[in-house]
Coordinates of C-alpha atoms in Angstrom, one line a residue:
M1 CA -91.4 15.3 -186.9
P2 CA -89.3 12.9 -184.9
L3 CA -86.3 13.9 -182.8
D4 CA -83.2 14.5 -184.6
P5 CA -80.4 15.4 -182.3
S6 CA -77.9 15.7 -185.1
R7 CA -79.9 18.7 -186.5
T8 CA -78.8 20.2 -183.3
V9 CA -75.3 19.7 -183.9
D10 CA -75.6 21.1 -187.2
D11 CA -77.2 24.3 -186.1
L12 CA -74.4 24.6 -183.3
K13 CA -71.6 24.5 -186.2
R14 CA -73.7 27.1 -188.3
L15 CA -74.2 29.6 -185.6
R16 CA -70.3 29.0 -184.8
D17 CA -69.5 30.0 -188.5
L18 CA -71.9 32.9 -188.7
T19 CA -70.9 34.6 -185.1
G20 CA -67.4 33.5 -184.7
T21 CA -63.9 34.0 -185.7
G22 CA -60.6 32.2 -185.6
D23 CA -60.4 33.6 -182.0
G24 CA -63.7 31.8 -181.1
A25 CA -67.3 33.0 -180.5
Q26 CA -68.0 36.7 -180.6
R27 CA -71.6 36.7 -179.4
V28 CA -71.4 39.6 -176.7
A29 CA -74.8 40.6 -175.7
W30 CA -75.8 44.0 -176.9
T31 CA -74.0 43.9 -179.9
D32 CA -74.7 43.6 -183.7
T33 CA -73.0 39.9 -183.5
W34 CA -75.5 38.9 -180.6
E35 CA -78.4 40.3 -182.8
Q36 CA -77.3 38.0 -185.5
A37 CA -77.4 35.2 -183.3
R38 CA -80.9 36.0 -182.1
A39 CA -82.0 36.2 -186.0
F40 CA -80.6 32.8 -186.4
L41 CA -82.7 31.6 -183.5
R42 CA -85.7 33.0 -184.7
E43 CA -85.4 31.2 -188.2
A44 CA -84.6 27.8 -186.4
V45 CA -87.6 28.0 -184.6
A46 CA -90.0 29.3 -187.3
P47 CA -90.7 25.6 -188.6
A48 CA -92.1 25.0 -184.9
G49 CA -94.9 27.6 -185.1
A50 CA -94.0 29.1 -181.8
A51 CA -95.0 32.5 -181.6
E52 CA -91.9 35.1 -180.7
T53 CA -92.0 37.9 -178.2
I54 CA -89.2 40.0 -177.0
D55 CA -89.8 41.1 -173.4
E56 CA -88.7 44.6 -171.4
A57 CA -85.4 43.0 -170.5
G58 CA -84.3 42.0 -174.0
N59 CA -85.4 38.3 -173.2
Q60 CA -86.3 36.5 -176.4
W61 CA -89.3 34.1 -175.9
F62 CA -90.9 31.3 -178.1
T63 CA -94.4 30.0 -177.0
L64 CA -96.3 27.0 -178.1
P65 CA -99.5 27.3 -176.5
G66 CA -100.9 24.3 -174.7
R67 CA -104.2 23.3 -173.2
S68 CA -103.5 25.0 -170.1
D69 CA -101.5 28.4 -169.4
R70 CA -99.4 26.9 -167.0
A71 CA -96.0 26.9 -168.5
L72 CA -92.9 24.3 -169.1
I73 CA -89.9 26.6 -170.0
L74 CA -86.7 25.4 -171.5
G75 CA -84.0 28.1 -171.2
G76 CA -80.5 29.2 -172.1
H77 CA -78.6 31.9 -173.8
V78 CA -76.9 32.7 -177.1
D79 CA -74.5 35.5 -175.8
S80 CA -70.9 34.4 -175.1
V81 CA -67.8 36.0 -173.5
P82 CA -65.4 37.4 -176.2
N83 CA -63.3 34.7 -177.8
G84 CA -65.7 32.3 -176.3
G85 CA -66.5 28.8 -176.7
W86 CA -68.8 27.3 -179.4
L87 CA -71.2 25.8 -177.0
D88 CA -71.4 27.8 -173.8
G89 CA -75.2 28.9 -173.6
C90 CA -76.2 28.3 -177.1
L91 CA -76.5 24.4 -176.7
N92 CA -79.1 25.1 -174.1
V93 CA -81.2 27.1 -176.6
L94 CA -80.8 25.1 -179.7
A95 CA -81.3 21.7 -177.8
G96 CA -84.5 23.5 -177.0
V97 CA -85.7 24.2 -180.5
E98 CA -85.3 20.6 -181.4
V99 CA -87.5 19.6 -178.3
L100 CA -90.1 22.1 -179.2
R101 CA -89.8 21.0 -182.9
R102 CA -90.8 17.6 -181.5
I103 CA -93.5 18.8 -179.3
A104 CA -95.2 20.8 -181.8
E105 CA -95.1 17.8 -184.4
Q106 CA -97.2 16.1 -181.6
G107 CA -100.1 18.2 -181.6
E108 CA -101.1 20.7 -178.6
P109 CA -99.2 19.9 -175.5
P110 CA -100.9 19.4 -172.2
V111 CA -99.4 22.7 -171.0
T112 CA -97.9 25.6 -172.9
V113 CA -94.3 24.9 -173.7
R114 CA -91.9 28.0 -173.9
L115 CA -88.4 28.6 -175.1
V116 CA -86.4 31.5 -173.9
S117 CA -83.0 33.0 -174.8
W118 CA -82.0 35.0 -171.7
A119 CA -80.4 38.4 -172.6
D120 CA -76.8 38.8 -171.4
E121 CA -76.3 35.8 -169.0
E122 CA -72.5 36.5 -169.5
G123 CA -72.1 40.2 -168.6
A124 CA -69.0 40.2 -170.8
R125 CA -69.4 43.9 -171.9
F126 CA -70.7 45.6 -168.9
G127 CA -69.6 43.2 -166.0
R128 CA -73.2 42.6 -164.8
S129 CA -74.3 39.0 -165.6
L130 CA -77.7 37.2 -165.7
F131 CA -79.5 40.6 -166.8
G132 CA -82.3 39.3 -168.4
S133 CA -83.1 36.5 -166.0
S134 CA -82.7 38.5 -162.8
A135 CA -85.0 40.9 -164.2
A136 CA -87.4 38.4 -165.0
A137 CA -87.1 36.6 -161.6
G138 CA -87.6 40.1 -159.8
S139 CA -84.2 39.9 -158.1
M140 CA -82.4 42.9 -160.0
R141 CA -82.3 45.4 -157.4
D142 CA -79.2 47.4 -158.6
Q143 CA -80.7 49.9 -161.1
E144 CA -78.7 52.8 -160.0
E145 CA -75.4 50.6 -160.3
L146 CA -76.3 49.5 -163.3
R147 CA -77.1 52.9 -164.6
A148 CA -73.3 53.9 -163.9
L149 CA -71.6 51.1 -165.8
R150 CA -69.8 51.4 -169.0
D151 CA -68.0 49.5 -171.4
R152 CA -64.3 49.8 -172.1
D153 CA -65.2 52.4 -174.9
G154 CA -67.0 54.5 -172.3
V155 CA -70.8 53.7 -173.5
A156 CA -73.2 53.5 -170.8
L157 CA -75.2 50.3 -170.2
P158 CA -78.5 52.2 -170.5
D159 CA -77.4 53.6 -173.8
A160 CA -76.3 50.2 -175.3
L161 CA -79.8 48.6 -174.1
R162 CA -81.8 51.6 -175.9
E163 CA -80.1 50.6 -179.0
H164 CA -81.5 47.1 -178.5
G165 CA -85.0 48.4 -177.5
V166 CA -84.4 47.9 -174.0
D167 CA -85.2 50.8 -171.2
L168 CA -83.2 50.2 -168.1
D169 CA -85.9 51.5 -165.8
G170 CA -88.7 49.3 -167.5
A171 CA -86.6 45.8 -167.3
L172 CA -88.2 44.9 -164.4
A173 CA -91.7 44.6 -165.7
A174 CA -90.0 41.3 -167.6
R175 CA -91.2 39.9 -164.3
S176 CA -94.6 38.9 -165.6
Q177 CA -93.0 36.2 -167.9
L178 CA -92.6 33.8 -165.2
Q179 CA -96.4 34.2 -163.7
N180 CA -97.4 30.9 -165.0
A181 CA -94.0 29.3 -165.1
A182 CA -94.8 25.6 -163.7
A183 CA -91.0 24.1 -164.3
Y184 CA -87.8 25.2 -165.6
L185 CA -85.3 23.0 -167.6
E186 CA -81.9 24.1 -168.7
L187 CA -79.2 21.9 -170.4
H188 CA -75.5 23.1 -170.2
I189 CA -72.1 22.1 -170.8
E190 CA -70.4 21.1 -167.6
Q191 CA -67.5 23.4 -167.9
G192 CA -65.5 21.7 -165.7
P193 CA -63.5 18.1 -165.5
V194 CA -65.9 16.0 -163.1
L195 CA -67.9 14.0 -165.9
E196 CA -65.0 13.5 -167.9
S197 CA -62.9 12.2 -165.0
M198 CA -65.6 9.7 -164.5
D199 CA -65.9 8.9 -168.2
L200 CA -69.7 10.0 -167.9
P201 CA -71.3 11.8 -170.6
L202 CA -74.2 13.2 -168.6
G203 CA -75.2 14.4 -165.1
V204 CA -77.8 16.0 -163.1
V205 CA -77.2 19.3 -161.4
L206 CA -78.2 19.4 -157.5
G207 CA -77.9 23.4 -157.6
T208 CA -75.7 26.3 -157.7
F209 CA -72.8 26.9 -155.1
G210 CA -73.3 29.8 -152.8
V211 CA -70.7 32.3 -152.7
E212 CA -68.6 34.3 -150.2
R213 CA -66.1 36.7 -151.9
S214 CA -63.7 38.8 -149.5
R215 CA -60.9 41.1 -149.2
V216 CA -58.3 40.4 -146.9
T217 CA -55.8 43.4 -146.1
W218 CA -52.7 42.3 -144.4
R219 CA -50.7 45.5 -142.8
G220 CA -47.0 45.0 -141.9
Q221 CA -44.0 47.4 -142.2
A222 CA -41.8 48.1 -145.1
A223 CA -38.2 47.8 -144.1
H224 CA -34.9 47.4 -146.4
A225 CA -34.6 44.0 -147.9
G226 CA -30.9 43.9 -147.4
S227 CA -30.4 45.1 -143.7
T228 CA -33.9 43.8 -142.0
P229 CA -32.9 40.2 -140.4
M230 CA -35.7 37.7 -141.2
D231 CA -37.1 37.2 -137.7
K232 CA -37.4 41.2 -137.3
R233 CA -39.8 41.4 -140.2
R234 CA -43.3 42.3 -140.3
D235 CA -43.9 41.1 -143.7
A236 CA -47.7 41.6 -144.8
L237 CA -47.1 39.2 -147.7
A238 CA -46.4 36.3 -145.5
G239 CA -50.0 36.5 -144.0
A240 CA -51.6 36.3 -147.3
A241 CA -49.3 33.4 -148.3
K242 CA -50.3 31.4 -145.5
L243 CA -53.6 31.8 -146.0
A244 CA -53.5 31.1 -149.6
L245 CA -52.0 27.8 -148.7
Y246 CA -54.3 26.9 -145.5
I247 CA -57.6 27.5 -147.8
R248 CA -56.9 24.0 -149.3
E249 CA -57.0 22.6 -146.0
I250 CA -60.3 24.2 -145.4
A251 CA -61.8 23.2 -148.6
A252 CA -60.5 19.4 -147.6
E253 CA -61.9 19.5 -144.1
V254 CA -65.4 20.9 -145.0
G255 CA -65.6 18.6 -148.0
G256 CA -68.8 18.2 -149.9
G257 CA -67.2 20.0 -152.9
A258 CA -65.8 22.9 -151.2
V259 CA -63.8 25.2 -153.2
C260 CA -61.5 28.0 -152.1
T261 CA -59.7 30.5 -154.2
S262 CA -57.3 33.1 -153.4
G263 CA -57.5 35.0 -156.8
G264 CA -55.4 37.8 -156.5
V265 CA -52.6 39.6 -154.2
V266 CA -51.6 42.9 -154.7
T267 CA -48.5 44.1 -152.7
K268 CA -47.1 47.4 -151.7
P269 CA -44.6 49.0 -152.1
G270 CA -44.2 46.3 -154.8
I271 CA -40.5 46.2 -155.0
V272 CA -37.8 43.7 -154.7
T273 CA -35.8 45.9 -152.1
S274 CA -38.5 46.0 -149.7
V275 CA -40.5 44.0 -147.2
V276 CA -44.0 43.9 -147.7
E277 CA -46.0 46.7 -146.0
T278 CA -49.4 45.9 -147.4
A279 CA -50.9 43.2 -149.2
E280 CA -54.2 42.9 -150.6
Q281 CA -55.8 39.5 -151.1
L282 CA -58.9 38.4 -152.5
L283 CA -60.5 35.2 -151.4
D284 CA -63.7 33.3 -153.2
Q285 CA -65.3 30.4 -151.3
R286 CA -68.0 28.1 -152.5
H287 CA -70.0 25.4 -151.4
L288 CA -73.6 24.2 -152.1
D289 CA -74.8 23.8 -148.4
A290 CA -75.2 27.1 -146.7
G291 CA -73.9 26.0 -143.3
S292 CA -70.9 24.6 -144.6
L293 CA -70.1 27.8 -146.5
A294 CA -70.4 30.1 -143.3
R295 CA -68.1 27.4 -141.7
M296 CA -65.5 28.0 -144.3
L297 CA -65.8 31.8 -143.9
A298 CA -65.3 31.6 -140.1
M299 CA -62.4 29.1 -140.5
A300 CA -60.4 31.4 -142.9
Q301 CA -61.3 34.4 -140.7
E302 CA -60.0 32.8 -137.6
A303 CA -56.9 31.6 -139.6
A304 CA -56.2 34.9 -140.7
Q305 CA -56.1 36.3 -137.0
R306 CA -53.7 33.5 -136.2
F307 CA -51.5 34.1 -139.0
A308 CA -51.5 37.7 -138.3
A309 CA -50.3 37.1 -134.7
E310 CA -47.6 35.0 -135.7
E311 CA -46.2 37.1 -138.4
N312 CA -46.8 40.4 -135.9
I313 CA -48.8 42.0 -138.5
E314 CA -52.6 43.3 -138.8
V315 CA -55.7 41.9 -140.8
E316 CA -58.7 43.2 -141.8
W317 CA -61.5 41.7 -143.5
E318 CA -64.3 42.9 -145.8
R319 CA -67.2 41.3 -147.7
I320 CA -67.0 42.0 -151.2
W321 CA -70.1 39.9 -152.1
S322 CA -72.2 36.9 -151.3
I323 CA -75.1 35.0 -152.7
E324 CA -76.8 32.0 -151.0
P325 CA -76.5 28.5 -152.6
I326 CA -79.8 27.7 -154.7
L327 CA -80.8 23.9 -154.5
F328 CA -82.7 22.7 -157.6
D329 CA -86.3 20.7 -157.2
E330 CA -86.1 17.4 -155.9
T331 CA -88.9 16.1 -158.1
L332 CA -87.3 17.5 -161.3
I333 CA -83.6 16.1 -160.0
G334 CA -85.2 12.8 -160.1
L335 CA -87.1 13.2 -163.4
A336 CA -83.7 14.2 -164.8
E337 CA -81.8 11.2 -163.3
D338 CA -84.4 9.0 -164.9
A339 CA -84.0 10.7 -168.4
I340 CA -80.5 10.3 -168.3
R341 CA -80.2 6.9 -167.3
E342 CA -82.3 5.9 -170.2
V343 CA -80.2 7.4 -172.9
A344 CA -76.7 6.9 -171.3
G345 CA -77.2 4.1 -168.9
T346 CA -75.8 5.9 -165.8
S347 CA -76.3 9.2 -164.2
H348 CA -74.3 11.1 -161.6
K349 CA -75.3 14.4 -159.3
L350 CA -73.1 17.2 -159.0
P351 CA -73.1 20.6 -157.9
S352 CA -72.6 23.7 -160.3
G353 CA -69.8 26.1 -159.4
P354 CA -70.6 28.7 -162.1
L355 CA -73.7 30.5 -161.8
H356 CA -76.4 30.1 -164.5
D357 CA -79.8 31.6 -165.1
A358 CA -81.4 28.7 -163.9
A359 CA -80.3 29.7 -160.5
E360 CA -82.3 33.1 -160.8
V361 CA -85.6 31.1 -162.0
S362 CA -85.2 28.8 -159.1
R363 CA -84.8 32.0 -156.9
A364 CA -88.2 33.2 -158.1
G365 CA -89.9 30.0 -156.8
V366 CA -90.1 28.1 -160.2
P367 CA -89.2 24.4 -159.9
T368 CA -86.0 24.1 -161.6
V369 CA -83.5 21.6 -162.7
M370 CA -80.3 21.6 -165.0
V371 CA -78.6 18.9 -166.8
F372 CA -74.8 18.8 -167.5
V373 CA -73.0 17.3 -170.6
Q374 CA -69.4 16.4 -170.2
S375 CA -66.9 19.1 -171.3
L376 CA -63.5 18.0 -172.9
R377 CA -60.3 18.8 -170.7
G378 CA -63.0 20.8 -168.6
L379 CA -62.4 23.9 -170.5
S380 CA -64.9 26.9 -171.2
H381 CA -64.9 30.5 -172.1
T382 CA -62.2 29.7 -174.5
K383 CA -62.1 28.8 -178.3
L384 CA -60.6 25.4 -177.0
E385 CA -64.1 24.6 -175.6
D386 CA -65.4 21.2 -176.9
T387 CA -67.5 18.4 -176.2
K388 CA -67.7 14.9 -178.4
E389 CA -70.5 15.2 -180.7
E390 CA -72.0 11.7 -179.6
H391 CA -72.3 13.2 -176.2
L392 CA -74.0 16.2 -177.5
R393 CA -76.6 14.3 -179.3
L394 CA -77.2 12.1 -176.0
S395 CA -77.7 15.6 -174.4
V396 CA -80.3 16.6 -176.6
E397 CA -82.2 13.3 -176.3
A398 CA -81.6 13.4 -172.4
L399 CA -83.4 16.9 -172.5
D400 CA -86.4 15.6 -174.7
R401 CA -87.3 12.8 -172.4
L402 CA -86.6 15.3 -169.4
A403 CA -89.2 17.4 -171.3
S404 CA -91.6 14.7 -171.9
K405 CA -91.3 13.3 -168.2
T406 CA -91.8 17.0 -167.0
L407 CA -95.1 17.6 -168.9
A408 CA -96.7 14.4 -167.7
W409 CA -95.8 15.5 -164.1
L410 CA -97.1 18.7 -164.8
A411 CA -100.4 17.4 -166.5
A412 CA -101.0 15.1 -163.5

C-alpha cells in the first residue's frame, strides 16, 4: 500500500462533516462528539492492523509491533476547541494513520511504531490543557486543583472523566506508555503567519516557548475627572498604559522571536467621571531561550517601577504562571529538515509560541521534533482555519519521510 496523502485530506473532510457544524469543529474532549471522532480514528486505523488500547488517562494508542520493543511514536489529538478549525490536532493524527498504513504494508518495522491520540490537549471544557500527555509524561502534579475544576454547567472534571472510563487518581499510571519511547514525531498546522509570509509550505519546529505570565497591579488615587488638574493626578491606568506600550520595545531589543502581550486591564472604579484608582494588568511574555525570557521579565519589572515613580503611583508584581522553554532534539531537527527539503525544496526553522503535547513528551526525556505546515492567514481556533490542500499533502509526505529516517536512525 503506497503512501496516499490525498487519503488523509479525504479523512479530514469526513471527520469535519461528522463532528462539525456550520460554526466549526465541535470535538471538545470528554463529550459524545469527541467519542465519535475517536471511533472514526479507530475505523481509519483498522486496515493497518495496529492494536488499540486506551490508557489510564484516556489516551488512545495504536501499536504496530516491530523487531524491537523500542518505539517510534507519532502523535496528535482529535479534540478541538468549540467552534474550532478542521485541522488543529486531527491533521497530526490522520497523517499518522496514513504513515502507519504505509509502514504496516512493508512488513515488520525495525522498532515498534505507535500512533497516539492524546486526550484533552485543548482543555476547552475544564480549562486544563495537555491532560493526557502530561499524565503520560509524569508532569501532572495538580491533582487537587483538577479535582476542583467545573465546566460551565457545574459538572466536575472527575465526574466527566468517569463517564469516559478515566479515574483521575489513576491517570498518572499512563506514564508506563512512554517507558520504551525512543522518538516522538508530531505534525501540526503552524497556527501563525510566519510560513505564509515567507511563502513556504513547511517548517521545522525548534521547540516551544517558555512563558512568564504576570499580574501587575497599579494603585493610584481616585479623584473627580472634572476638578483634578492633569499634573495633580495619580492615575493608575497611566502606568499600565506605559507598560503596555513599552513591552513592544522589550520584545524588539531582546529579539530572537520574543513576544510580549498585555492581554487585559481591569480598572476601578471604572467610571468615566473618575481618575483610575486601581488598574490590574495581565502580562504574557514568551521566548525560546530561558536567559532571554528572564531578561524580558526583569526589563518589564524595572520599567514598571520607573513608570510608577513617574506617575506618583504604586505597583505590585505577582507571578501567575511560568513554564520553561522546551528545546527539541537536534538530531531529529536535522532529519526533519532533510525530509522537508526532499518534498518541498526549502525548509525553515521556527519556534512554537503555542504549547503542544510534544512539549510534554520532550519534558519526559523522549527525543522529540515537530513539523509545521503553513496556516492561511495565520488563523486557528476558528472555523476560518485553513491550509491549502497541496500543502496538506506535502505535510503528510514530509511526516512519512521523517518517520522513515527516524526508523533508520533508531535501528542503527
